Structures are given as C-alpha cells and as structure tokens.
Coordinates of C-alpha atoms in Angstrom, one line a residue:
M1 CA -43.8 -11.4 63.0
S2 CA -42.0 -15.2 64.4
A3 CA -44.5 -18.0 65.3
S4 CA -43.7 -18.2 68.8
K5 CA -44.5 -14.3 69.2
S6 CA -47.9 -14.7 67.7
R7 CA -51.2 -13.8 69.1
R8 CA -53.9 -15.5 70.7
R9 CA -57.7 -14.1 72.6
A10 CA -57.4 -14.9 75.7
G11 CA -58.1 -19.2 77.0
D12 CA -57.6 -20.2 73.0
G13 CA -54.5 -22.0 74.0
S14 CA -50.9 -22.4 75.5
V15 CA -47.1 -23.4 73.6
T16 CA -45.4 -25.4 77.2
E17 CA -41.7 -26.1 76.7
Y18 CA -40.2 -30.1 78.0
L19 CA -37.7 -32.3 78.3
L20 CA -36.9 -36.3 77.7
A21 CA -35.6 -38.3 80.2
D22 CA -32.5 -37.6 77.4
G23 CA -32.5 -34.1 77.3
T24 CA -33.9 -33.1 74.6
T25 CA -36.6 -30.7 74.4
R26 CA -40.5 -31.2 72.8
W27 CA -42.9 -28.3 73.3
A28 CA -46.5 -29.7 74.0
I29 CA -49.8 -27.8 72.7
W30 CA -52.8 -27.0 75.3
W31 CA -56.5 -25.7 73.4
Y32 CA -59.8 -25.4 74.8
E33 CA -63.2 -26.9 72.5
P34 CA -66.8 -27.1 73.6
I35 CA -67.6 -30.6 75.1
D36 CA -70.7 -31.2 72.7
P37 CA -69.4 -30.9 69.4
T38 CA -73.2 -29.5 68.2
D39 CA -73.3 -27.1 70.7
P40 CA -70.6 -24.3 71.0
G41 CA -71.4 -22.5 73.8
S42 CA -71.4 -25.8 76.3
H43 CA -68.4 -26.1 78.4
R44 CA -65.1 -26.2 77.6
R45 CA -62.7 -29.1 77.6
K46 CA -59.0 -28.3 78.1
R47 CA -57.5 -30.9 75.8
G48 CA -53.8 -31.2 74.9
K49 CA -51.0 -32.4 72.4
R50 CA -47.5 -33.2 73.0
G51 CA -44.1 -34.1 71.0
F52 CA -43.4 -31.2 68.6
A53 CA -40.3 -31.1 68.3
S54 CA -39.6 -26.8 67.7
Q55 CA -41.7 -25.0 68.2
D56 CA -42.7 -22.8 65.6
G57 CA -44.5 -26.6 64.9
A58 CA -46.1 -26.1 68.3
Y59 CA -47.7 -22.6 67.4
R60 CA -48.4 -23.6 63.9
A61 CA -50.6 -26.9 65.8
L62 CA -51.7 -25.0 68.3
R63 CA -53.7 -22.5 65.2
A64 CA -55.1 -25.4 63.1
K65 CA -56.2 -27.0 66.7
I66 CA -58.6 -24.0 67.3
A67 CA -59.8 -22.3 63.5
D68 CA -60.7 -25.9 63.9
V69 CA -62.8 -25.4 67.6
D70 CA -63.8 -22.0 65.8
A71 CA -65.4 -24.3 62.4
G72 CA -66.9 -26.6 65.0
R73 CA -64.5 -29.2 63.8
T74 CA -63.7 -31.2 66.7
L75 CA -65.8 -35.2 66.3
T76 CA -65.7 -37.0 63.6
R77 CA -67.8 -40.2 62.5
T78 CA -64.7 -42.3 63.5
S79 CA -65.7 -42.4 67.2
E80 CA -69.2 -44.6 66.2
V81 CA -66.7 -46.8 65.0
S82 CA -65.1 -49.9 67.6
F83 CA -61.7 -50.2 68.7
G84 CA -60.8 -52.8 67.0
E85 CA -62.0 -51.6 63.8
Y86 CA -60.4 -48.8 64.6
A87 CA -57.3 -50.3 65.4
A88 CA -57.3 -52.3 62.1
A89 CA -57.3 -49.6 60.0
W90 CA -54.2 -47.6 61.9
L91 CA -52.3 -51.5 61.7
T92 CA -53.1 -50.9 57.1
S93 CA -52.1 -46.8 57.5
K94 CA -48.8 -47.6 59.2
R95 CA -45.6 -46.3 57.1
V96 CA -43.1 -48.6 59.2
S97 CA -41.1 -51.2 59.2
P98 CA -42.6 -54.9 58.1
S99 CA -41.0 -55.6 61.9
T100 CA -42.0 -53.2 63.8
L101 CA -45.9 -53.7 62.1
A102 CA -45.9 -57.2 63.1
H103 CA -45.1 -56.1 66.5
Y104 CA -48.4 -54.0 66.8
E105 CA -50.4 -56.5 65.2
R106 CA -49.0 -59.6 67.5
Y107 CA -49.8 -57.1 70.8
L108 CA -52.5 -56.5 69.3
R109 CA -54.1 -59.5 68.7
L110 CA -52.8 -61.4 71.6
H111 CA -53.4 -58.7 74.1
V112 CA -56.3 -56.0 73.3
L113 CA -58.6 -56.2 70.9
P114 CA -59.6 -59.9 72.7
H115 CA -61.0 -57.7 75.0
L116 CA -61.3 -54.1 73.7
G117 CA -61.6 -54.7 70.6
Q118 CA -65.9 -54.2 70.5
V119 CA -65.6 -51.4 73.0
P120 CA -66.8 -47.8 70.8
L121 CA -63.8 -46.4 70.3
A122 CA -65.2 -42.5 72.2
K123 CA -66.3 -45.2 75.1
I124 CA -62.7 -46.6 75.6
T125 CA -61.8 -44.4 79.6
P126 CA -58.8 -44.3 81.8
T127 CA -60.1 -46.7 84.5
M128 CA -61.2 -48.9 82.1
L129 CA -57.5 -48.7 80.3
S130 CA -56.0 -49.4 84.2
G131 CA -58.0 -52.5 85.4
H132 CA -57.1 -54.0 81.8
Y133 CA -53.1 -53.4 82.7
A134 CA -54.2 -54.9 86.0
N135 CA -55.9 -58.1 84.4
L136 CA -52.9 -59.2 82.2
Q137 CA -50.1 -58.9 84.6
A138 CA -52.4 -60.6 87.0
G139 CA -53.2 -63.2 84.2
Q140 CA -56.6 -63.1 84.6
L141 CA -57.8 -62.5 80.5
G142 CA -57.0 -66.0 79.2
R143 CA -53.5 -66.0 79.1
P144 CA -49.9 -66.9 80.9
P145 CA -49.7 -63.6 83.5
L146 CA -47.1 -60.4 81.2
G147 CA -44.1 -58.9 83.2
P148 CA -44.2 -54.9 83.3
N149 CA -42.7 -54.1 80.6
S150 CA -44.7 -56.7 77.9
V151 CA -47.6 -54.2 79.8
K152 CA -45.9 -51.8 78.9
K153 CA -44.9 -52.4 76.0
V154 CA -48.9 -53.2 75.1
H155 CA -50.0 -49.6 76.9
N156 CA -47.7 -48.0 73.9
V157 CA -49.3 -49.2 71.3
L158 CA -53.0 -48.6 72.6
H159 CA -51.4 -45.1 73.4
Q160 CA -50.2 -45.1 69.5
V161 CA -53.5 -45.6 68.1
L162 CA -55.9 -43.5 70.1
E163 CA -53.7 -41.1 70.0
A164 CA -54.0 -41.5 65.8
A165 CA -57.5 -41.4 66.8
F166 CA -57.0 -38.2 68.9
D167 CA -55.4 -36.4 65.5
D168 CA -58.0 -37.7 63.5
G169 CA -60.3 -35.8 65.9
A170 CA -63.0 -39.1 66.7
V171 CA -62.2 -38.1 70.6
H172 CA -61.7 -35.7 73.0
R173 CA -58.2 -36.8 74.1
N174 CA -55.9 -39.6 74.9
V175 CA -57.5 -41.3 77.6
A176 CA -53.7 -43.0 77.9
D177 CA -51.9 -40.3 78.5
H178 CA -54.3 -40.3 82.1
P179 CA -53.1 -40.6 84.9
R180 CA -55.7 -43.0 86.0
A181 CA -54.6 -45.1 83.1
N182 CA -51.7 -46.3 85.0
P183 CA -49.3 -48.0 83.4
P184 CA -46.3 -49.6 84.8
T185 CA -44.1 -47.2 85.3
A186 CA -40.0 -46.9 84.4
R187 CA -38.9 -48.1 87.4
E188 CA -41.5 -50.9 87.8
V189 CA -40.2 -52.0 84.8
R190 CA -36.3 -51.6 85.4
E191 CA -36.7 -53.7 89.0
A192 CA -38.6 -56.4 86.6
K193 CA -35.9 -56.6 84.3
P194 CA -34.1 -60.0 85.3
Q195 CA -30.4 -59.6 86.5
M196 CA -27.9 -60.1 83.1
T197 CA -25.1 -62.5 84.0
V198 CA -21.7 -62.1 81.6
W199 CA -18.4 -63.2 82.3
T200 CA -16.0 -62.6 83.2
P201 CA -12.1 -61.9 81.3
R202 CA -10.9 -65.1 81.9
Q203 CA -14.0 -67.0 81.2
L204 CA -14.5 -65.0 78.2
A205 CA -11.1 -66.0 77.1
A206 CA -10.6 -69.9 78.1
F207 CA -14.3 -70.1 75.9
L208 CA -13.5 -68.4 73.1
T209 CA -9.5 -71.1 72.8
W210 CA -11.8 -73.9 73.9
A211 CA -14.3 -72.8 71.1
R212 CA -11.7 -71.8 68.4
E213 CA -10.6 -75.8 68.2
H214 CA -14.2 -77.4 69.4
D215 CA -16.8 -75.5 67.3
P216 CA -15.3 -74.5 64.3
E217 CA -17.8 -73.7 62.5
Y218 CA -18.5 -70.8 64.9
W219 CA -15.9 -70.2 66.7
P220 CA -15.7 -66.9 65.0
M221 CA -18.9 -66.3 65.5
W222 CA -18.3 -66.1 68.7
E223 CA -15.6 -64.0 68.2
L224 CA -17.2 -61.6 66.8
Y225 CA -19.8 -61.1 69.6
A226 CA -17.7 -61.1 72.0
R227 CA -15.0 -58.3 70.5
T228 CA -17.3 -56.2 69.2
G229 CA -20.7 -56.4 71.7
M230 CA -22.6 -56.7 68.5
R231 CA -26.0 -57.4 68.8
R232 CA -27.4 -61.2 67.2
G233 CA -29.3 -59.6 64.3
E234 CA -26.3 -57.4 63.3
A235 CA -23.9 -60.1 63.8
I236 CA -26.8 -62.6 61.4
G237 CA -26.6 -59.5 59.1
L238 CA -23.0 -58.8 57.7
L239 CA -22.3 -58.5 54.3
W240 CA -18.4 -59.1 53.8
L241 CA -18.2 -55.7 52.0
N242 CA -18.9 -54.6 55.7
L243 CA -15.5 -56.1 56.6
E244 CA -12.3 -53.1 55.3
F245 CA -9.2 -54.9 57.0
A246 CA -7.0 -53.8 54.8
G247 CA -6.0 -50.7 57.0
P248 CA -3.8 -49.8 59.1
A249 CA -7.1 -49.8 61.3
P250 CA -9.6 -52.5 60.4
F251 CA -13.4 -52.0 61.3
I252 CA -16.2 -53.5 60.9
S253 CA -19.0 -50.7 58.7
K254 CA -22.4 -52.4 60.2
R255 CA -24.8 -51.2 58.2
S256 CA -27.9 -53.0 58.9
S257 CA -29.2 -56.2 60.7
M258 CA -31.1 -59.4 60.6
V259 CA -34.3 -59.6 61.6
E260 CA -37.6 -62.0 62.3
V261 CA -41.0 -61.2 61.2
K262 CA -43.3 -63.8 62.4
A263 CA -47.4 -62.6 61.4
K264 CA -49.8 -65.5 62.6
G265 CA -50.2 -67.4 59.4
R266 CA -47.4 -67.0 57.3
Q267 CA -44.0 -68.2 57.7
V268 CA -41.4 -66.2 59.6
E269 CA -39.3 -63.4 57.7
R270 CA -35.7 -62.7 57.6
V271 CA -35.5 -59.5 56.4
P272 CA -32.8 -56.3 57.0
R273 CA -33.8 -53.5 58.4
L274 CA -31.7 -49.8 59.0
P275 CA -30.7 -48.3 61.3
K276 CA -33.0 -45.4 62.0
N277 CA -30.9 -42.5 61.1
G278 CA -29.9 -44.4 58.3
E279 CA -26.1 -44.2 59.1
T280 CA -23.5 -46.2 58.9
H281 CA -21.8 -46.9 62.3
R282 CA -17.6 -48.6 62.5
I283 CA -17.1 -50.1 64.9
P284 CA -12.9 -51.3 65.3
V285 CA -11.5 -53.9 66.0
D286 CA -8.9 -56.3 66.9
Q287 CA -6.3 -58.3 65.3
Q288 CA -7.7 -61.6 67.2
V289 CA -11.2 -60.7 64.6
V290 CA -9.5 -60.2 61.7
T291 CA -7.8 -63.5 61.8
A292 CA -11.0 -65.5 63.4
M293 CA -13.0 -63.8 59.8
R294 CA -10.3 -64.5 57.2
I295 CA -9.9 -68.3 58.8
H296 CA -13.9 -68.3 59.0
R297 CA -13.6 -67.1 55.1
D298 CA -11.2 -69.8 54.0
R299 CA -13.1 -72.0 55.3
I300 CA -16.4 -71.3 52.9
G301 CA -14.5 -70.5 50.3
K302 CA -13.3 -74.4 49.8
T303 CA -17.1 -75.9 51.3
R304 CA -18.7 -73.5 49.3
G305 CA -17.0 -71.6 46.0
F306 CA -15.4 -68.1 46.2
A307 CA -19.1 -67.1 44.6
A308 CA -20.3 -67.0 48.2
L309 CA -17.7 -64.9 49.2
G310 CA -19.1 -61.9 47.2
P311 CA -19.2 -58.3 48.3
D312 CA -23.5 -58.7 49.4
A313 CA -23.1 -62.5 50.5
L314 CA -23.7 -62.3 53.8
V315 CA -20.6 -63.4 56.1
F316 CA -22.0 -65.9 58.3
S317 CA -25.4 -67.6 56.7
R318 CA -26.2 -71.2 55.7
P319 CA -25.1 -73.7 53.3
D320 CA -27.4 -72.2 51.0
G321 CA -26.0 -68.3 51.9
S322 CA -29.5 -67.9 52.8
P323 CA -30.0 -66.3 56.5
L324 CA -29.0 -68.0 59.6
R325 CA -32.6 -68.5 61.7
G326 CA -32.2 -66.3 65.6
D327 CA -32.9 -69.5 67.2
T328 CA -29.9 -71.5 65.1
V329 CA -27.6 -69.4 66.8
W330 CA -29.6 -69.5 70.2
D331 CA -29.6 -73.4 70.1
R332 CA -26.2 -73.5 68.5
F333 CA -24.4 -71.1 71.5
N334 CA -26.5 -73.5 74.4
S335 CA -24.9 -76.4 73.1
A336 CA -21.5 -74.3 72.7
Q337 CA -22.1 -73.7 77.0
R338 CA -23.1 -77.1 77.9
R339 CA -20.1 -79.0 75.7
Y340 CA -17.6 -77.5 77.5
N341 CA -19.1 -77.1 80.7
Q342 CA -18.6 -81.0 80.1
T343 CA -15.1 -81.0 79.1
H344 CA -14.6 -78.4 82.4
P345 CA -16.3 -80.3 85.0
E346 CA -14.4 -78.0 87.7
T347 CA -14.6 -74.9 86.1
P348 CA -18.1 -74.6 84.5
L349 CA -19.5 -71.5 82.7
P350 CA -22.5 -69.8 83.8
R351 CA -24.8 -69.6 81.1
I352 CA -25.3 -66.8 79.0
K353 CA -27.8 -65.6 75.9
V354 CA -25.9 -64.9 73.5
H355 CA -27.2 -60.9 74.1
E356 CA -25.1 -61.2 76.7
M357 CA -21.8 -61.3 75.3
R358 CA -22.6 -58.2 74.0
H359 CA -22.9 -57.3 78.5
T360 CA -20.0 -58.9 78.7
H361 CA -18.0 -56.8 75.9
A362 CA -19.5 -53.7 77.5
T363 CA -19.2 -55.0 81.4
I364 CA -15.6 -55.7 81.1
L365 CA -14.6 -52.5 78.8
L366 CA -16.5 -50.3 81.7
A367 CA -14.7 -52.4 84.2
G368 CA -11.1 -51.5 82.7
R369 CA -11.9 -48.1 83.2
E370 CA -12.7 -47.3 79.4
N371 CA -14.6 -43.4 78.6
P372 CA -18.2 -44.8 79.0
R373 CA -19.0 -42.9 75.7
Y374 CA -16.2 -44.3 73.9
V375 CA -18.5 -47.7 74.9
Q376 CA -22.0 -45.8 74.3
D377 CA -20.7 -45.4 70.5
R378 CA -18.9 -48.7 70.5
L379 CA -22.5 -50.3 71.7
G380 CA -24.2 -48.4 68.9
H381 CA -26.8 -47.0 72.1
K382 CA -28.7 -43.9 70.7
S383 CA -27.2 -41.5 73.7
I384 CA -25.6 -42.2 76.7
A385 CA -28.5 -42.3 79.2
I386 CA -29.5 -45.8 77.6
T387 CA -25.9 -47.3 78.8
M388 CA -25.2 -45.4 82.1
D389 CA -28.8 -47.0 82.9
I390 CA -27.8 -50.5 81.7
Y391 CA -24.7 -50.7 82.6
S392 CA -25.9 -48.3 86.2
H393 CA -23.9 -51.2 88.5
V394 CA -20.8 -51.1 86.8
L395 CA -20.8 -47.7 87.0
S396 CA -21.5 -47.7 90.3
D397 CA -18.2 -50.3 91.3
A398 CA -16.5 -47.8 89.2
Q399 CA -16.8 -44.3 91.3
A400 CA -16.2 -46.7 94.6
E401 CA -13.2 -47.1 93.2
T402 CA -12.8 -43.6 91.9
A403 CA -13.8 -42.4 95.6
A404 CA -10.9 -45.2 97.4
T405 CA -8.7 -43.8 95.2
F406 CA -9.0 -39.6 95.5
A407 CA -8.9 -40.6 99.4
G408 CA -5.8 -42.9 98.7
L409 CA -4.6 -39.9 96.9
L410 CA -5.3 -37.3 99.8
E411 CA -3.3 -39.3 102.7
C412 CA -0.7 -39.3 100.3
A413 CA -0.8 -35.4 99.6
A414 CA -1.4 -35.4 103.9
A415 CA 1.5 -37.9 104.6
A416 CA 4.1 -35.4 102.6
G417 CA 4.1 -32.4 104.3
P418 CA 2.3 -29.0 103.5
E419 CA 3.0 -27.9 100.0
P420 CA 6.1 -25.8 99.8
E421 CA 6.8 -22.5 99.4
S422 CA 6.5 -20.0 97.0
G423 CA 9.4 -19.3 94.8
S424 CA 10.2 -22.9 95.7
P425 CA 11.8 -25.0 92.4
L426 CA 8.4 -27.6 93.3
A427 CA 5.8 -24.9 93.5
W428 CA 3.5 -24.8 90.7

C-alpha cells in the first residue's frame, strides 16, 4: 500500500498540498499532541510542518511524528536553554557556504541576540517577534532603522532557528510561522525597494566608446557587464578557461562567482561559490566581447607575463593574481562615470551602480521585445517569475505597445472591408 493510502486513526493528523509562488508543489503535515507532555490525557494542540518535496516523504514524516506522540517524545530539555545558546549551536551545525554562514551570524549578532538572546527558547511568542520587527524598522534598538527587506531577512534567520528547535522537539511549534509574528510582507518589501536606474542604449554605447580610450584597464569588464548581464561577483570570478571563443558561436561558461565573506574579527575572504544546482551556465556573447577580452588578454600578457594567462587564472585580478575586491570594482566604476560626466557636461549620464549594468542589459533586451524566457536564461534566474517581478515595468510597457499593435491591425482589417468569399484565391 502506498504512503498516500496508509490508514491513520481519526484525528491523528493529515497531509495537505500547497503551491509556492513559482508554482512548485509542496506538502505540509499536521498532527496533534498533548499540551502537557507529562500528562498524555491533557488537551491536545495541533502542530504542523511545511516544505516537504514529495507526498510520500510527508506521510513518512507524519507517521514518525505520530510515533513520537505515542511514545511521549514531544519535548526535550533543549527548551530550557536560551534562544542565544540554541542559536549558537544551530550555527555550528549548519552545512552551508561560508558566505551564507557569515550572513546568518551577522544578522543574529547585530539584530537578534542583543534583544532576544537571553529569552528562554520556549518563551518566545509571536507577539514578541512582531514587536521586535517593528522596533527594528523604527530604529528603536540602538541601531539605525532597517528597511522591510532587511527585517524580512532577520525574520528568515529567526524562522530557521525556531524551525530547527521545533524539529528537535524543543518547542511545540515554530512561532515565527504564526500570523501574529507579522514580518514585512512581500508587497512591503517590493514597494520599499529603490527604483532602479538604467541607461538607454545610446547612453550605454557612449560610455563604452569613451571607456575604451579613457579607461582601458577596466573597459573590458564594463563591456562584459553591459553585453552579458553578469553580476559583479560572476565577472570577478571568471577564469580564462571559462572563455569559449574558438568556435563560430562564442560563449562564456559561467561556473562560479566570487563572493566576499565578512566575519567579525577576521579579514575579508574572497571565495568562489558554485551555483546551487551545480550546473554550468552558458552565456552566448557577441564579437565585441570577444574583441574586448582578446585586447585584455594581450595587455595582461605584456604587463604580467603569460604565466598570468593559465586556464585556472582569473580573467580580472590584482597585479599579484589574487581576486579583485568588490569595493574596488565599485569605486572604479564610480570614478569612470564621474570622469565621463566631467568631459560631457552637456550630456551627463545618470549615475548607476555596477549591478544596474545588469539591469540595463535586461531592460534593453525586454524593451526590444526579446522573449522574457530567453532573458531569464541569459541572466541565470531560477524561474521566470523572478524575471517578471524585477522587470514588470518594462514588460508592462511592452504589453501596452502590444495592445496598440493589435488595435492598429484591427483598424487596418476593418478598412480593408469584409473577408473574401469562399472559393476566392485569397481565402484561407
């Protein structure tokens, strides 16, 4: 008998199906256990856990939970420790990338532990979390106010810690799941995001033409950002072996990106990060990118020697071959924009961030009616929903143009008169 048809006692629990925002199916389990684990006859409380990737896996987890309830294994002494003590143990148990671990540690250290660290794990309530989020946004905890996106990230880390405590049987439920926890909504995060600034095709072309002559050291990098839509860390992490220019259809095989790990009391480390799916992302490039990279390669060979051009060497690096810092690229791009505007006072460029070169690339493609799915693939977005969300304003403009095109075609058809009679050479 399959797990989906296994029989349970009435009231033991259930499995429900739901959809994520990207359309992926997930399953949740629900069961009941005594409020007082020392008294099996006490009133029972409904508990749940979400996120199962398969229905069979959900049923297996439900049977295990019911077995724990029957055996009295519903809480552990872990619930007696403080949130801070449990969070420290949770951090040491996480098997994630160094950058992700540093991200968790930083949010806990700065925005959670000073205020909730001494609270017993089992005493944290949804109302307590809601008040904490409100204080973070209002800047009432001794630090500058946080925006909705940052507070949402704090909530996500808190949720993971409390979910682990729930899995360990340390708490009856994950209180961060309760509606009263009230973290910023996706809409609040979206509305609080600063409006992106992008260059027009003419502005981008003018900057690249200027940079080739006046910023030759970094011009190849600006060409790469502008013509591929790469992220800053992806370009910094490129190796010479990633440039596949020999065939008739040149492309870049993007395997990893360079990320900076910032931990308190330690120097910033720059480490490569592989994509979550482990796959290589191929980005077709035009001849201008090929030319820019060959000029860059020749310059590196002449100034540093051809040992700096080995397959495993970085395409963009410091003179000693070590990775560039993200701040270095940021500062150099700002300097290039400032110098361009000083020499073009009549037609200055709006100031943009390095990452907005990526937005400029995508916006130009979408405004030119490129298929959004091709743009999604080129940018390496996990789903089309991400592309549609980020560039909804561009797609809305394209839809308006589509409506006008349809109206124009209909008007032309009306002016042409009725359809030809059946049998006419023009009839389909």
